[in-house]
mmCIF file of C-alpha atoms in Angstrom:
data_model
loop_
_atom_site.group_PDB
_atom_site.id
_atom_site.type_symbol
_atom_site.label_atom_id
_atom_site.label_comp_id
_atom_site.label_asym_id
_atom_site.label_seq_id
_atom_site.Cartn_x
_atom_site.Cartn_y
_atom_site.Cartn_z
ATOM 1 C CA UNK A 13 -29.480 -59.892 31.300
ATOM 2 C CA UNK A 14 -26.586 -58.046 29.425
ATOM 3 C CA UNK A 15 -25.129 -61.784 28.262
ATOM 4 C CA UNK A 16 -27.958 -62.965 26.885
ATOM 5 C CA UNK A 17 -28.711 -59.443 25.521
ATOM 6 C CA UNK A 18 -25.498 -59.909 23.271
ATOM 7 C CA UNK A 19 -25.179 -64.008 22.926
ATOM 8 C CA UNK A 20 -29.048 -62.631 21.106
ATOM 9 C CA UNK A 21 -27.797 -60.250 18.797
ATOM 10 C CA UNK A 22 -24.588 -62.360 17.728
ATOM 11 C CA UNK A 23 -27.093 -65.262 16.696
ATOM 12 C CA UNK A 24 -29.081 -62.793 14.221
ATOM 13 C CA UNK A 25 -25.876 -62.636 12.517
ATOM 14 C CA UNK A 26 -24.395 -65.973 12.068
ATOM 15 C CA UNK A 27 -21.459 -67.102 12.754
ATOM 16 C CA UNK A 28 -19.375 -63.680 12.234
ATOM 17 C CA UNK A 29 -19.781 -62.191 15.353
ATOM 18 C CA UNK A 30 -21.391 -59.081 14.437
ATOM 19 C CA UNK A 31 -24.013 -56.708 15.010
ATOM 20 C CA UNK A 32 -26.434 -56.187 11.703
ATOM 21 C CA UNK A 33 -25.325 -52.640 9.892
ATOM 22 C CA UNK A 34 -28.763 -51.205 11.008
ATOM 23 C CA UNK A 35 -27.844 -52.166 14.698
ATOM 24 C CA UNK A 36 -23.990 -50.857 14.389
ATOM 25 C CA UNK A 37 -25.517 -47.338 13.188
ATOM 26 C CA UNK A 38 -27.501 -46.672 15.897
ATOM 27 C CA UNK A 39 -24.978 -48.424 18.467
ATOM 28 C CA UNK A 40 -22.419 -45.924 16.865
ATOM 29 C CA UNK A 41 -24.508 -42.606 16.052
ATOM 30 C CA UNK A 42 -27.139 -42.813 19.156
ATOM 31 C CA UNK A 43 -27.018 -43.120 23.261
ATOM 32 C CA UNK A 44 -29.220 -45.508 24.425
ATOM 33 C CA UNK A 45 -32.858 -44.451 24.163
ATOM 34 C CA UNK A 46 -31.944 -43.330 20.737
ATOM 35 C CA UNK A 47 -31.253 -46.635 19.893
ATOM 36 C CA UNK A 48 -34.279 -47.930 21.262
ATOM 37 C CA UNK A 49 -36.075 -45.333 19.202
ATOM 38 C CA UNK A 50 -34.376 -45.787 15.553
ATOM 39 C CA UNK A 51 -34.554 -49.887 15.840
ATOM 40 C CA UNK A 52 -38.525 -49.253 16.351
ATOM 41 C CA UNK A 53 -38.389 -47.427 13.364
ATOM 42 C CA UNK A 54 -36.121 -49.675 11.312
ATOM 43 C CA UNK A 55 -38.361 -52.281 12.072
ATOM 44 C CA UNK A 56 -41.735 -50.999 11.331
ATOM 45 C CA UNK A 57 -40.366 -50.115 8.039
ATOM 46 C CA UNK A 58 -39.276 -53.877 7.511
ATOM 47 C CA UNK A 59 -42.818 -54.748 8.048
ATOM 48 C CA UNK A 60 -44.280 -52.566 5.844
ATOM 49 C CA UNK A 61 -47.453 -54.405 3.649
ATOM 50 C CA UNK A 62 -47.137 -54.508 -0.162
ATOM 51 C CA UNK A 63 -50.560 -53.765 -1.404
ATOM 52 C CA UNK A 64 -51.498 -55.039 -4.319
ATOM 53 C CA UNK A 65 -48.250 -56.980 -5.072
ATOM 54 C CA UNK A 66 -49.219 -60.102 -3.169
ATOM 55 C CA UNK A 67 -47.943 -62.455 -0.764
ATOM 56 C CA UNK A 68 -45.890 -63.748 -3.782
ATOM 57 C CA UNK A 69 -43.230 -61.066 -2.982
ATOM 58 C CA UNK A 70 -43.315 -61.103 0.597
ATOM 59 C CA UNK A 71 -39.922 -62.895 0.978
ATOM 60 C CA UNK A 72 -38.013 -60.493 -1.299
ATOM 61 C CA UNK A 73 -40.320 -57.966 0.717
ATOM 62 C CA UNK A 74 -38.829 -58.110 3.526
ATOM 63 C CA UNK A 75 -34.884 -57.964 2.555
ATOM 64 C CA UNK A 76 -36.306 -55.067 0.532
ATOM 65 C CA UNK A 77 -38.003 -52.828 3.485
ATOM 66 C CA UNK A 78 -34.991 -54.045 5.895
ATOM 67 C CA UNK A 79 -32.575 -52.469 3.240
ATOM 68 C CA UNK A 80 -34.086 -49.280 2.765
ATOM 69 C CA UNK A 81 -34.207 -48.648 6.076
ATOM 70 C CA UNK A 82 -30.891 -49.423 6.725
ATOM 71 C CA UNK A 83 -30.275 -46.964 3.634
ATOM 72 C CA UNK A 84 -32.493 -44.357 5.476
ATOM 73 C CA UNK A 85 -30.632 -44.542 8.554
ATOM 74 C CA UNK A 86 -27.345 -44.257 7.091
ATOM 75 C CA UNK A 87 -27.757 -40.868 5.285
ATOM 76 C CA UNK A 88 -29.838 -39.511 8.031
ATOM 77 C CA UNK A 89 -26.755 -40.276 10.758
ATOM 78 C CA UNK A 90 -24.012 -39.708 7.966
ATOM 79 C CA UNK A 91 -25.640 -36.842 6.517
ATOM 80 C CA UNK A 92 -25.502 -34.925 9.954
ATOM 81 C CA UNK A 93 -22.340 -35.776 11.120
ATOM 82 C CA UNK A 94 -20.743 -34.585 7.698
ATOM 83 C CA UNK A 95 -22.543 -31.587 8.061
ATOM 84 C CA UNK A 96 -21.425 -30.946 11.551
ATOM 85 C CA UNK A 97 -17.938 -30.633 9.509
ATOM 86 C CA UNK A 98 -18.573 -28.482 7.378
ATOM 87 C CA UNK A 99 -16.380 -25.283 7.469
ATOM 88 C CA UNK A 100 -16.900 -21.841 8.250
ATOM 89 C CA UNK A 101 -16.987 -19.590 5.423
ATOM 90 C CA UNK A 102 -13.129 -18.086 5.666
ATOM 91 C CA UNK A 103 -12.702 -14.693 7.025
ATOM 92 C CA UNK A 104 -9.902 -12.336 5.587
ATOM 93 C CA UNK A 105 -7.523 -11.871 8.004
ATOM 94 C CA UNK A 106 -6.732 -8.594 10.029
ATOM 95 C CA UNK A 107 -3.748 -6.366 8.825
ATOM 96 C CA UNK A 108 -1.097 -7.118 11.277
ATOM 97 C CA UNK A 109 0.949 -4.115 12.516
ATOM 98 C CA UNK A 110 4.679 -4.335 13.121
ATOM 99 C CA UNK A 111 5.510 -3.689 16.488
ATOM 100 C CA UNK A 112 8.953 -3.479 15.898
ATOM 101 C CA UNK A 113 10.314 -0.325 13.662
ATOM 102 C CA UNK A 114 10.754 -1.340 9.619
ATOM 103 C CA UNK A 115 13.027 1.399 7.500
ATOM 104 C CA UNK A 116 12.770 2.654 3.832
ATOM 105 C CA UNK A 117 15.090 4.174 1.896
ATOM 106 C CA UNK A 118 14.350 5.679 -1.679
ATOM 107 C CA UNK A 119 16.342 7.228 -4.389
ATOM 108 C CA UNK A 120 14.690 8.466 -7.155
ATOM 109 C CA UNK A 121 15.369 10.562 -10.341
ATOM 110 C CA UNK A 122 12.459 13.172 -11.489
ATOM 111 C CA UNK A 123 12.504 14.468 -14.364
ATOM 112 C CA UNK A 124 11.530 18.204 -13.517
ATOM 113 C CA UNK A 125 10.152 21.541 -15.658
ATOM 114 C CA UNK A 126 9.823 24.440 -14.344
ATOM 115 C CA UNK A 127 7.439 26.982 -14.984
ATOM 116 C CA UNK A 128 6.703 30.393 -13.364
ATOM 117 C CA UNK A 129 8.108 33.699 -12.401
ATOM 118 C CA UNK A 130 11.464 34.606 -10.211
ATOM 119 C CA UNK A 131 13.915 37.217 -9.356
ATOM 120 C CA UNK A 132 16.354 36.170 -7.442
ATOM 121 C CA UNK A 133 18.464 38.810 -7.905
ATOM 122 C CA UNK A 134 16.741 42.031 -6.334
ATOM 123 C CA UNK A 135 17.064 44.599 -7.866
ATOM 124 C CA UNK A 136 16.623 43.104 -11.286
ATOM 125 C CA UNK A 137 12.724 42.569 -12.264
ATOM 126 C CA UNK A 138 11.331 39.116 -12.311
ATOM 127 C CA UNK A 139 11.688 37.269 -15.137
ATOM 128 C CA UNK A 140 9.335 34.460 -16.704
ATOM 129 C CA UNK A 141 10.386 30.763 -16.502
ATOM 130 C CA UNK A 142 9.270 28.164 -18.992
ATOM 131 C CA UNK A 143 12.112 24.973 -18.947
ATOM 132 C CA UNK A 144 11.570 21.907 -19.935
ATOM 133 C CA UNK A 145 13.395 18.891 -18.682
ATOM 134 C CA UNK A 146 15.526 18.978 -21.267
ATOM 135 C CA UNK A 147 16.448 22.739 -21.161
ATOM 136 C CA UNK A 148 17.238 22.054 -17.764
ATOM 137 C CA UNK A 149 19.157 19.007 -18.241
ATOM 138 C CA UNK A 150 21.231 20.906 -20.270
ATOM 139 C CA UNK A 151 22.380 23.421 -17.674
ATOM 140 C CA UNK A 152 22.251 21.173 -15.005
ATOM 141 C CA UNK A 153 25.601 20.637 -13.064
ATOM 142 C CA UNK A 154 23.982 18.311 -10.617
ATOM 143 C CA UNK A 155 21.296 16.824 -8.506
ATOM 144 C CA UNK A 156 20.515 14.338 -5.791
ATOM 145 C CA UNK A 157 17.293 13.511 -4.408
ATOM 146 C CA UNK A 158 16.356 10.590 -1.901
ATOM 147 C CA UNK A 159 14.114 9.495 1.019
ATOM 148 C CA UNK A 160 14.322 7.869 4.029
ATOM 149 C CA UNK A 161 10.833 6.237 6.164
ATOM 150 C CA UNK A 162 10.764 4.604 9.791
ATOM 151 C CA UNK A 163 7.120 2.950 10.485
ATOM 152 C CA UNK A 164 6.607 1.713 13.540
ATOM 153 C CA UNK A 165 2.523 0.419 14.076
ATOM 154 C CA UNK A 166 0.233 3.213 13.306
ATOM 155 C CA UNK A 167 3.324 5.299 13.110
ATOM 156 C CA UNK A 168 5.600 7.311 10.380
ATOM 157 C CA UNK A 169 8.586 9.276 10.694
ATOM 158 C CA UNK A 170 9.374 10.631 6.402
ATOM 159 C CA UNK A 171 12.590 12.627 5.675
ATOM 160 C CA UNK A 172 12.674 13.719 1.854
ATOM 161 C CA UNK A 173 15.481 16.043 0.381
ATOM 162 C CA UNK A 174 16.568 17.482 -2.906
ATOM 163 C CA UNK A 175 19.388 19.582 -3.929
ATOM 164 C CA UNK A 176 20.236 20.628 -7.431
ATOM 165 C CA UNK A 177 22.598 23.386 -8.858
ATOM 166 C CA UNK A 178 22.151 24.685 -12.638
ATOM 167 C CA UNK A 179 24.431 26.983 -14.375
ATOM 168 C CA UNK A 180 23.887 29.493 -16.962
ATOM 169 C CA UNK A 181 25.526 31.998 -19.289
ATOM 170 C CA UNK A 182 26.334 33.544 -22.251
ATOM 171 C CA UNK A 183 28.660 36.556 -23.816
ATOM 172 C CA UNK A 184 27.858 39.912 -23.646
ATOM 173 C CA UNK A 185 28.596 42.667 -25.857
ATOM 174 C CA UNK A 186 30.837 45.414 -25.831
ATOM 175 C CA UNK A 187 34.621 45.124 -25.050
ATOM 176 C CA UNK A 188 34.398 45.994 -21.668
ATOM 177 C CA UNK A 189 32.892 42.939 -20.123
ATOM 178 C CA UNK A 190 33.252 39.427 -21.846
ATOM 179 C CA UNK A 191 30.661 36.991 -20.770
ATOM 180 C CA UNK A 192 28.336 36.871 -17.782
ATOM 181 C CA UNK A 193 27.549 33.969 -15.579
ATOM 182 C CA UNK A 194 24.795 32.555 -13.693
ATOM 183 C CA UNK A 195 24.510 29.936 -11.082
ATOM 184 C CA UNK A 196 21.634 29.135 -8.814
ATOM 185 C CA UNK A 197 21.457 26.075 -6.087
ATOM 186 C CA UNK A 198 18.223 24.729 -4.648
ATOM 187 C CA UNK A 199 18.077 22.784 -1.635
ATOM 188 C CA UNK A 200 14.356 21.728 -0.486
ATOM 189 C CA UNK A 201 14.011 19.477 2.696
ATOM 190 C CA UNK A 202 11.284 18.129 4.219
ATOM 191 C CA UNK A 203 10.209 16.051 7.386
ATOM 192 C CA UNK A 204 6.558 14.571 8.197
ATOM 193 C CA UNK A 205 5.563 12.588 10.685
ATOM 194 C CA UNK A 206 2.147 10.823 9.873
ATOM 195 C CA UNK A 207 -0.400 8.273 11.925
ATOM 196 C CA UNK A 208 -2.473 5.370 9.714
ATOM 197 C CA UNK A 209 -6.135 5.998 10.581
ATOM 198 C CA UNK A 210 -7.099 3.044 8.259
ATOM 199 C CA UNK A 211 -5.752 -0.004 6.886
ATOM 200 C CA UNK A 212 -7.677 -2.979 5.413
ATOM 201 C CA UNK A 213 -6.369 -5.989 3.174
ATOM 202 C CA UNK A 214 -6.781 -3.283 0.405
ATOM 203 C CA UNK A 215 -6.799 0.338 1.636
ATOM 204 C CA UNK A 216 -4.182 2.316 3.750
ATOM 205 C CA UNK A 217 -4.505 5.671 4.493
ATOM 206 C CA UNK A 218 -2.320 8.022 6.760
ATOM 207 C CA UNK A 219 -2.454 11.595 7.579
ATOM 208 C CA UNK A 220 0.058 13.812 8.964
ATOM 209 C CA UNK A 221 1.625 17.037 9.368
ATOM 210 C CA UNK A 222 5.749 18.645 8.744
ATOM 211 C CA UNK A 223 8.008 21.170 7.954
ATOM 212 C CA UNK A 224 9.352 21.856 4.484
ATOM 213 C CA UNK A 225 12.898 24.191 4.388
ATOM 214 C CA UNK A 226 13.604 26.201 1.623
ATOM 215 C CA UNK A 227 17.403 27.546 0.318
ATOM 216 C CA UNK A 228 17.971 29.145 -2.910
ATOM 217 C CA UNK A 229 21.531 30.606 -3.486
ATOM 218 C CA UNK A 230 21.785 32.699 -6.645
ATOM 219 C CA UNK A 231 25.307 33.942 -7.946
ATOM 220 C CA UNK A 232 25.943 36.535 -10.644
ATOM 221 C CA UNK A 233 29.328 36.846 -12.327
ATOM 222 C CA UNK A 234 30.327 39.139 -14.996
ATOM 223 C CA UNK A 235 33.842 38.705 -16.262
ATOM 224 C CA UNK A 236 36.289 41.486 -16.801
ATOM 225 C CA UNK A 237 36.622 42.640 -20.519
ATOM 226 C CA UNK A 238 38.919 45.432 -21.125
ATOM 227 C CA UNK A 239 37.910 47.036 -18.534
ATOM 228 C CA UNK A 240 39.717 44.476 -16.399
ATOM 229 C CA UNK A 241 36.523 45.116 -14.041
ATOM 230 C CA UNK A 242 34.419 42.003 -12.139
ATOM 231 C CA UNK A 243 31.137 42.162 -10.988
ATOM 232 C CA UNK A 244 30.167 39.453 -8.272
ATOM 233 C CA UNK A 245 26.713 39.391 -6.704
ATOM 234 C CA UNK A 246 25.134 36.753 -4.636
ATOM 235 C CA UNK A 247 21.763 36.325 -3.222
ATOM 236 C CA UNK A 248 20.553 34.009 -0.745
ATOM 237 C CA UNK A 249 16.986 33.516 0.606
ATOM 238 C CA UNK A 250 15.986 30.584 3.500
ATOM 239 C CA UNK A 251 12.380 29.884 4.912
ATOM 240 C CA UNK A 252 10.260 27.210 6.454
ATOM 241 C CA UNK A 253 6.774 26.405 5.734
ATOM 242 C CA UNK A 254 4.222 24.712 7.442
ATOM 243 C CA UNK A 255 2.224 21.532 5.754
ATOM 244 C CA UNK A 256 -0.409 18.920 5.951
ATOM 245 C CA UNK A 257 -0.543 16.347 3.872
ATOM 246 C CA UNK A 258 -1.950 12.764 3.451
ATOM 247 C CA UNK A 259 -1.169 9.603 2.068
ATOM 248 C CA UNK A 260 -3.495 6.726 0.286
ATOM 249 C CA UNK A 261 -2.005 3.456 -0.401
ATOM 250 C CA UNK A 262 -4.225 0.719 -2.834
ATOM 251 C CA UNK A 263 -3.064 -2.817 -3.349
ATOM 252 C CA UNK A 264 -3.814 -4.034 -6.666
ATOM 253 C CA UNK A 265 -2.975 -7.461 -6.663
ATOM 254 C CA UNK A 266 -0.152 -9.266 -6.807
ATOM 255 C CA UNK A 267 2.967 -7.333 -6.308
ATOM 256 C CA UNK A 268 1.067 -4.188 -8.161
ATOM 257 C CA UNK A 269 0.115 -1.468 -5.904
ATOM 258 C CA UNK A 270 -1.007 2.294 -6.205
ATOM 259 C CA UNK A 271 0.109 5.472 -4.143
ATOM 260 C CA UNK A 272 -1.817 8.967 -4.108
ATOM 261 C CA UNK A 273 -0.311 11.508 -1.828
ATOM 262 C CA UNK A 274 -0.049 15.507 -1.361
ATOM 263 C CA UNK A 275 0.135 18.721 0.838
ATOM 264 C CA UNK A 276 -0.522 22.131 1.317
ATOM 265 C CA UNK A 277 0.892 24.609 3.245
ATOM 266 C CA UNK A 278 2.856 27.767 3.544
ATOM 267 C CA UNK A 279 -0.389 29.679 5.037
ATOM 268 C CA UNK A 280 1.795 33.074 5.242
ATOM 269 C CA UNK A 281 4.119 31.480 7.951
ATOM 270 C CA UNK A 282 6.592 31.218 5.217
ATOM 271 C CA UNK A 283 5.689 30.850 2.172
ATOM 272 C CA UNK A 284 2.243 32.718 0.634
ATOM 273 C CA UNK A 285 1.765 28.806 -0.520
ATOM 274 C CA UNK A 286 3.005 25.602 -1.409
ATOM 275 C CA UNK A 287 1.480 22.236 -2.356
ATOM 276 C CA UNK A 288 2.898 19.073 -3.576
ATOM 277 C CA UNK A 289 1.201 16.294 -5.806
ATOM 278 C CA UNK A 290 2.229 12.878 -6.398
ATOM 279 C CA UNK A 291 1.129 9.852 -7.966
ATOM 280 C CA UNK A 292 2.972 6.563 -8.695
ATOM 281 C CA UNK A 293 2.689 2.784 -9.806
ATOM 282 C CA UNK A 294 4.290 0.058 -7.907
ATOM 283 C CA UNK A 295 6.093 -3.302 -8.296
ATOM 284 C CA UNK A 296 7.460 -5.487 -5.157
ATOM 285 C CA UNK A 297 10.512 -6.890 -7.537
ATOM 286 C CA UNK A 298 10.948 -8.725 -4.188
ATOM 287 C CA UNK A 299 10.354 -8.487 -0.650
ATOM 288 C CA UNK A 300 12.370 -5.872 0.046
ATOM 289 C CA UNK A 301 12.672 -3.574 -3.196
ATOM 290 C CA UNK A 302 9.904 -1.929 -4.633
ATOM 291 C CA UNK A 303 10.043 -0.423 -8.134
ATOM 292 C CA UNK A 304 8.299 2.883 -8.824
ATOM 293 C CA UNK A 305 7.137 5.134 -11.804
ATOM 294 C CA UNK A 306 4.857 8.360 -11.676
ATOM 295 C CA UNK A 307 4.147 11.850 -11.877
ATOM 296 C CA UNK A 308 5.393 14.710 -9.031
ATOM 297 C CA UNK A 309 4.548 18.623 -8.957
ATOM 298 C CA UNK A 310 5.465 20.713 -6.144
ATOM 299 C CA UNK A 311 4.929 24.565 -6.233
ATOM 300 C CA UNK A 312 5.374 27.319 -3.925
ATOM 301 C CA UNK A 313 5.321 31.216 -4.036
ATOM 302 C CA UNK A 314 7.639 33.021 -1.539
ATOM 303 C CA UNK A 315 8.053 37.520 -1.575
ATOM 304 C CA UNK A 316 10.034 38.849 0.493
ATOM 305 C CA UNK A 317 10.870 42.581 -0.340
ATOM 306 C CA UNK A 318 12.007 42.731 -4.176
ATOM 307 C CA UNK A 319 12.603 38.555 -4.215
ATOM 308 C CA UNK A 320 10.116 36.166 -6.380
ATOM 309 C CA UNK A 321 10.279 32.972 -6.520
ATOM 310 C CA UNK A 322 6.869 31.871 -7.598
ATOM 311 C CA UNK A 323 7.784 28.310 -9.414
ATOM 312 C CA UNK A 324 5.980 25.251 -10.390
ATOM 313 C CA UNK A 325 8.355 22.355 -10.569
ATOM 314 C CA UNK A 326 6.685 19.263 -12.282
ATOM 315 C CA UNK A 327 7.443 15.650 -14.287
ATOM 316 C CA UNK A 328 7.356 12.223 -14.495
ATOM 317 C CA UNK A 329 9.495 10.370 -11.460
ATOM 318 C CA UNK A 330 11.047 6.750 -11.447
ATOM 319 C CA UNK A 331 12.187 5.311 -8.002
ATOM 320 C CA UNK A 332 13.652 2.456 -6.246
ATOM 321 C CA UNK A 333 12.468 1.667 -2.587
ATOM 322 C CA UNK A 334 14.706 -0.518 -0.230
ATOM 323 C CA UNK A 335 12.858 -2.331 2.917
ATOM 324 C CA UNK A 336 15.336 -2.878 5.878
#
């Protein structure tokens, strides 16, 4: 039965050997009852009537019926196997986290004024501070002021530290002493450890908790005039202060990027308060240095006994971060 099945079906097409294109469809795009089923159809659409046209078409008729139903067949079979490979609409992948520890180290240069009150040299009454950057600059001796990050997954480990020494003076009058001079060192250091409770393909934000130290060294010379008399004094104050503090990350696009971040502390334990604000712009120049520009205040107000320091240090900040 199967010979003569296909010694039939290589007659319909001539000499060639080969199934019609209606029969190769189904053969190809069916199992064998649909076959059956789409040959039935194919031909009781070759033997559709005509109608009015006559039996003076009915040649061109049938060539006519037979091709549209091969045409029928073919987008029906091709049209739902193409759609079969159609893609899923792509979904944005999941931030990775690094399992293995990444390091950052920053140097930056801020551009500080200083406003506020201080006395630093009990038992001499506070005085009122208004520098700006450059009034500063000018009595500045020296400064250095960098950062330092270890992330490991969800996980932060931040070490920031300034130090900066200014020195002041002038004459003063009378012969007895000649000039008087002033010079005060600040050393602020900080460690925070913080934990990322979100991250998305746009969005990172972490939240954390540390310890900011406080130094301030304050020395008072007055130089001998005729009275061959000098007059040293030095005062030196040194607390901790609690903080919390967050950080919010935003990619822009590209290699832009945006970073919010501050604290608050003090509560008493050391300070009556302190708070820091910061705000910068960033640029991957490449994959492992980041360029930054911004804006950075950090105040705090510490009595203890007849010392002030109640200061509000604050300007623009430019930064360069290195990815190890």
């Amino acid at each position: 039965m199967g010979r003569e099945r296909n010694r039939s079906r290589l007659s319909r097409n001539g000499k060639t050997g080969r199934l019609p294109v209606h029969e190769m469809l189904a053969t190809t795009f069916a199992g064998q009852s649909g076959r059956d089923h789409m040959l039935q159809r194919a031909g009781a659409l070759a033997q559709v009537p005509l109608g009015r046209q006559g039996r003076g078409q009915a040649a061109m008729s049938g060539a006519t019926a037979r091709n549209l139903a091969i045409g029928w067949l073919s987008a029906a079979l091709c049209g739902s196997a193409l759609a079969s490979d159609l893609r899923e609409p792509a979904v944005p992948p999941a931030p990775v986290l690094a399992s293995a520890p990444s390091f950052f180290v920053t140097s930056y240069i801020w551009a500080t004024a200083i406003d506020g009150r201080s006395a630093t040299l009990p038992p001499l009454p506070p005085a009122d501070i208004n520098l700006r950057f450059r009034d500063v600059l000018k009595q500045l001796n020296g400064a250095m002021m960098a950062s330092a990050e270890m992330r490991i997954e969800r996980w932060s480990v931040l070490v920031d530290g300034q130090f900066s020494q200014v020195t002041t003076g002038g004459n003063l009058p009378g012969p007895f002493f000649s000039a008087l001079k002033l010079r005060s060192q600040t050393t602020t250091l900080q460690g925070s450890v913080f934990y990322r409770v979100y991250e998305d393909t746009l969005l990172a934000l972490d939240v954390g908790a540390g310890v900011r130290f406080w130094n301030l060294d304050t020395k008072l010379e007055i130089l001998p005039g005729l009275a061959n008399l000098r007059i040293d004094h030095r005062q030196s104050q040194m607390w901790a202060d609690p903080i919390l503090g967050a950080r919010l990350g935003v990619k822009l696009g590209g290699p832009w990027s945006l970073t919010v971040a501050g604290d608050v502390g003090g509560f008493g334990v050391g300070s009556r308060l302190t708070w820091q604000a910061l705000g910068s712009v960033n640029y991957a120049w490449s994959e492992n240095l980041t360029l930054k520009a911004g804006y950075r205040a950090l105040h705090v107000d510490y009595r203890s006994g007849g010392f002030l320091y109640e200061v509000t240090q604050h300007g623009p900040a430019v930064a360069a971060t290195y990815r190890f």
